[in-house]
Amino acid sequence: MLDKKDMENLKSLSDSQLRELITVIAQAAGADGRKAASLLFNTDSLRKSLENMSPAQADAFIRAAGKERSEEIYRIISGR
């Protein structure tokens, strides 16, 4: 599960890192590629969503990507 430090790491990602992470999550979750691409266009909106998200909500979102991808996402967020 994500903790406060992980959430801060997530919030401090550069725009390109944030786009990459969202792409990984969207692909793993089977999201429509066009819809995911439209989300990636507006990183300000993504950042606002992150600001309002609790660690538990972010964790649930990440877990939706499946076990293997979730582990990869957690490694990215924690900087390992």
N, CA, C and O of each residue as an XYZ file, in Angstrom:
320
protein
N       0.841     -1.183      0.000
C       0.000      0.000      0.000
C       0.887      1.248      0.000
O       2.002      1.246      0.522
N       0.371      2.272     -0.581
C       1.103      3.535     -0.648
C       1.055      4.252      0.694
O       0.046      4.225      1.398
N       2.156      4.884      1.025
C       2.187      5.715      2.221
C       2.353      7.173      1.795
O       2.353      7.484      0.604
N       2.494      8.059      2.775
C       2.612      9.494      2.462
C       3.824      9.785      1.585
O       3.745     10.596      0.663
N       4.952      9.119      1.873
C       6.164      9.340      1.092
C       5.940      8.924     -0.366
O       6.348      9.631     -1.288
N       5.294      7.782     -0.566
C       5.002      7.324     -1.921
C       4.109      8.323     -2.646
O       4.315      8.607     -3.826
N       3.124      8.851     -1.942
C       2.233      9.849     -2.555
C       3.014     11.103     -2.939
O       2.777     11.689     -3.995
N       3.938     11.510     -2.087
C       4.769     12.673     -2.412
C       5.645     12.386     -3.632
O       5.814     13.242     -4.500
N       6.205     11.163     -3.690
C       6.994     10.773     -4.865
C       6.134     10.834     -6.124
O       6.572     11.320     -7.167
N       4.935     10.346     -6.014
C       4.010     10.340     -7.148
C       3.699     11.766     -7.603
O       3.688     12.064     -8.798
N       3.453     12.622     -6.645
C       3.125     14.018     -6.959
C       4.320     14.794     -7.510
O       4.148     15.799     -8.200
N       5.530     14.324     -7.204
C       6.716     15.056     -7.644
C       7.280     14.552     -8.980
O       8.315     15.043     -9.430
N       6.625     13.593     -9.608
C       7.084     13.114    -10.905
C       7.040     14.243    -11.927
O       6.162     15.104    -11.882
N       7.991     14.228    -12.840
C       7.957     15.206    -13.935
C       6.769     14.880    -14.834
O       6.180     13.804    -14.733
N       6.424     15.812    -15.708
C       5.312     15.571    -16.623
C       5.534     14.312    -17.454
O       4.614     13.514    -17.632
N       6.747     14.133    -17.961
C       7.022     12.955    -18.797
C       6.947     11.666    -17.974
O       6.441     10.654    -18.460
N       7.444     11.691    -16.735
C       7.355     10.515    -15.867
C       5.903     10.205    -15.522
O       5.502      9.042    -15.489
N       5.119     11.247    -15.267
C       3.708     11.064    -14.949
C       2.968     10.466    -16.144
O       2.160      9.550    -15.984
N       3.241     10.980    -17.330
C       2.605     10.432    -18.543
C       2.964      8.956    -18.728
O       2.105      8.135    -19.046
N       4.235      8.634    -18.527
C       4.684      7.250    -18.684
C       3.980      6.337    -17.688
O       3.518      5.255    -18.051
N       3.899      6.768    -16.446
C       3.252      5.975    -15.406
C       1.773      5.776    -15.711
O       1.264      4.662    -15.584
N       1.085      6.825    -16.105
C      -0.335      6.715    -16.431
C      -0.534      5.789    -17.629
O      -1.504      5.033    -17.674
N       0.381      5.844    -18.598
C       0.298      4.955    -19.752
C       0.416      3.499    -19.332
O      -0.345      2.653    -19.801
N       1.365      3.203    -18.451
C       1.549      1.840    -17.952
C       0.284      1.366    -17.247
O      -0.182      0.250    -17.481
N      -0.267      2.208    -16.389
C      -1.475      1.844    -15.645
C      -2.645      1.633    -16.596
O      -3.371      0.646    -16.479
N      -2.831      2.547    -17.530
C      -3.955      2.457    -18.471
C      -3.854      1.202    -19.333
O      -4.845      0.497    -19.520
N      -2.678      0.922    -19.851
C      -2.501     -0.267    -20.689
C      -2.744     -1.538    -19.894
O      -3.408     -2.459    -20.370
N      -2.209     -1.585    -18.693
C      -2.368     -2.769    -17.858
C      -3.821     -2.994    -17.467
O      -4.270     -4.131    -17.320
N      -4.544     -1.904    -17.303
C      -5.946     -2.008    -16.902
C      -6.865     -2.212    -18.097
O      -8.073     -2.379    -17.927
N      -6.301     -2.200    -19.322
C      -7.100     -2.423    -20.517
C      -7.898     -1.217    -20.951
O      -8.931     -1.361    -21.605
N      -7.443     -0.042    -20.603
C      -8.161      1.185    -20.971
C      -8.068      1.445    -22.467
O      -7.134      0.993    -23.131
N      -9.029      2.165    -22.980
C      -9.041      2.588    -24.369
C      -7.851      3.510    -24.622
O      -7.691      4.519    -23.934
N      -7.024      3.174    -25.593
C      -5.824      3.943    -25.873
C      -6.092      5.390    -26.200
O      -5.328      6.267    -25.797
N      -7.175      5.658    -26.930
C      -7.503      7.049    -27.283
C      -7.915      7.852    -26.063
O      -7.548      9.020    -25.931
N      -8.668      7.240    -25.180
C      -9.075      7.949    -23.962
C      -7.868      8.216    -23.066
O      -7.737      9.296    -22.489
N      -6.997      7.227    -22.958
C      -5.792      7.408    -22.143
C      -4.932      8.524    -22.722
O      -4.394      9.345    -21.979
N      -4.800      8.558    -24.048
C      -3.995      9.602    -24.691
C      -4.575     10.981    -24.419
O      -3.827     11.941    -24.232
N      -5.894     11.092    -24.394
C      -6.504     12.397    -24.126
C      -6.250     12.833    -22.686
O      -6.108     14.027    -22.421
N      -6.191     11.896    -21.766
C      -5.862     12.226    -20.373
C      -4.422     12.706    -20.254
O      -4.118     13.602    -19.466
N      -3.549     12.108    -21.033
C      -2.128     12.434    -20.948
C      -1.822     13.820    -21.475
O      -0.792     14.404    -21.138
N      -2.704     14.344    -22.294
C      -2.505     15.665    -22.870
C      -2.532     16.744    -21.799
O      -1.818     17.741    -21.903
N      -3.349     16.552    -20.771
C      -3.546     17.575    -19.749
C      -2.976     17.113    -18.403
O      -3.712     16.611    -17.555
N      -1.674     17.282    -18.213
C      -1.061     16.844    -16.961
C      -1.522     17.676    -15.762
O      -1.491     17.197    -14.628
N      -1.947     18.910    -16.004
C      -2.459     19.723    -14.889
C      -3.680     19.061    -14.268
O      -3.825     19.033    -13.046
N      -4.552     18.532    -15.109
C      -5.743     17.842    -14.628
C      -5.360     16.582    -13.855
O      -5.951     16.279    -12.818
N      -4.372     15.850    -14.363
C      -3.902     14.653    -13.661
C      -3.338     15.011    -12.295
O      -3.594     14.316    -11.312
N      -2.578     16.084    -12.233
C      -1.990     16.503    -10.961
C      -3.071     16.916     -9.954
O      -2.955     16.622     -8.764
N      -4.112     17.591    -10.427
C      -5.214     17.967     -9.533
C      -5.895     16.723     -8.981
O      -6.258     16.673     -7.806
N      -6.067     15.716     -9.839
C      -6.660     14.464     -9.384
C      -5.800     13.815     -8.311
O      -6.314     13.317     -7.309
N      -4.476     13.822     -8.525
C      -3.564     13.251     -7.535
C      -3.635     13.991     -6.204
O      -3.589     13.374     -5.140
N      -3.746     15.304     -6.270
C      -3.814     16.106     -5.045
C      -5.033     15.737     -4.204
O      -4.989     15.799     -2.975
N      -6.109     15.356     -4.867
C      -7.352     15.047     -4.163
C      -7.494     13.570     -3.816
O      -8.477     13.172     -3.192
N      -6.528     12.763     -4.211
C      -6.604     11.327     -4.020
C      -5.928     10.924     -2.711
O      -4.827     11.380     -2.402
N      -6.591     10.080     -1.961
C      -5.978      9.550     -0.739
C      -5.038      8.405     -1.125
O      -5.150      7.850     -2.219
N      -4.113      8.052     -0.227
C      -3.250      6.904     -0.520
C      -4.055      5.632     -0.795
O      -3.679      4.842     -1.661
N      -5.141      5.426     -0.079
C      -5.968      4.228     -0.294
C      -6.618      4.251     -1.680
O      -6.698      3.213     -2.338
N      -7.080      5.417     -2.131
C      -7.672      5.522     -3.458
C      -6.628      5.266     -4.543
O      -6.899      4.567     -5.520
N      -5.440      5.833     -4.368
C      -4.362      5.618     -5.336
C      -3.973      4.145     -5.364
O      -3.736      3.582     -6.432
N      -3.910      3.531     -4.205
C      -3.567      2.119     -4.112
C      -4.588      1.257     -4.854
O      -4.211      0.343     -5.587
N      -5.861      1.539     -4.670
C      -6.913      0.775     -5.359
C      -6.795      0.945     -6.871
O      -6.976     -0.013     -7.622
N      -6.498      2.141     -7.307
C      -6.335      2.426     -8.737
C      -5.163      1.623     -9.307
O      -5.267      1.049    -10.390
N      -4.068      1.588     -8.581
C      -2.876      0.867     -9.033
C      -3.126     -0.633     -9.044
O      -2.738     -1.321     -9.988
N      -3.770     -1.143     -8.005
C      -4.043     -2.584     -7.934
C      -4.917     -3.063     -9.083
O      -4.878     -4.239     -9.443
N      -5.698     -2.170     -9.656
C      -6.555     -2.533    -10.790
C      -5.738     -2.956    -12.010
O      -6.269     -3.582    -12.928
N      -4.464     -2.620    -12.021
C      -3.588     -2.964    -13.134
C      -3.132     -4.421    -13.074
O      -2.519     -4.908    -14.024
N      -3.412     -5.115    -11.997
C      -2.971     -6.501    -11.859
C      -1.696     -6.586    -11.032
O      -0.973     -5.604    -10.868
N      -1.440     -7.778    -10.518
C      -0.329     -7.968     -9.569
C       1.027     -7.598    -10.161
O       1.763     -6.816     -9.559
N       1.370     -8.136    -11.317
C       2.691     -7.897    -11.901
C       2.909     -6.426    -12.221
O       3.947     -5.863    -11.871
N       1.953     -5.804    -12.874
C       2.069     -4.389    -13.218
C       2.045     -3.518    -11.978
O       2.758     -2.517    -11.903
N       1.228     -3.894    -11.001
C       1.159     -3.121     -9.761
C       2.516     -3.074     -9.082
O       2.945     -2.026     -8.599
N       3.186     -4.217     -9.050
C       4.514     -4.252     -8.440
C       5.472     -3.332     -9.192
O       6.279     -2.634     -8.578
N       5.380     -3.334    -10.522
C       6.214     -2.443    -11.337
C       5.900     -0.983    -11.037
O       6.809     -0.159    -10.923
N       4.637     -0.667    -10.910
C       4.206      0.713    -10.627
C       4.694      1.155     -9.249
O       5.186      2.272     -9.089
N       4.558      0.280     -8.260
C       5.041      0.614     -6.914
C       6.544      0.881     -6.924
O       7.017      1.795     -6.248
N       7.298      0.087     -7.689
C       8.755      0.300     -7.786
C       9.051      1.668     -8.394
O       9.947      2.373     -7.929
N       8.313      2.041     -9.418
C       8.504      3.346    -10.052
C       8.221      4.468     -9.050
O       9.008      5.406     -8.920
N       7.116      4.363     -8.361
C       6.708      5.412     -7.429
C       7.694      5.534     -6.258
O       8.037      6.638     -5.835
N       8.135      4.399     -5.751
C       9.023      4.446     -4.586
C      10.466      4.764     -4.964
O      11.309      4.963     -4.090
N      10.751      4.811     -6.256
C      12.098      5.174     -6.711
C      13.094      4.052     -6.621
O      14.300      4.297     -6.610
N      12.619      2.824     -6.555
C      13.528      1.666     -6.474
C      13.864      1.143     -7.836
O      14.615      0.175     -7.957
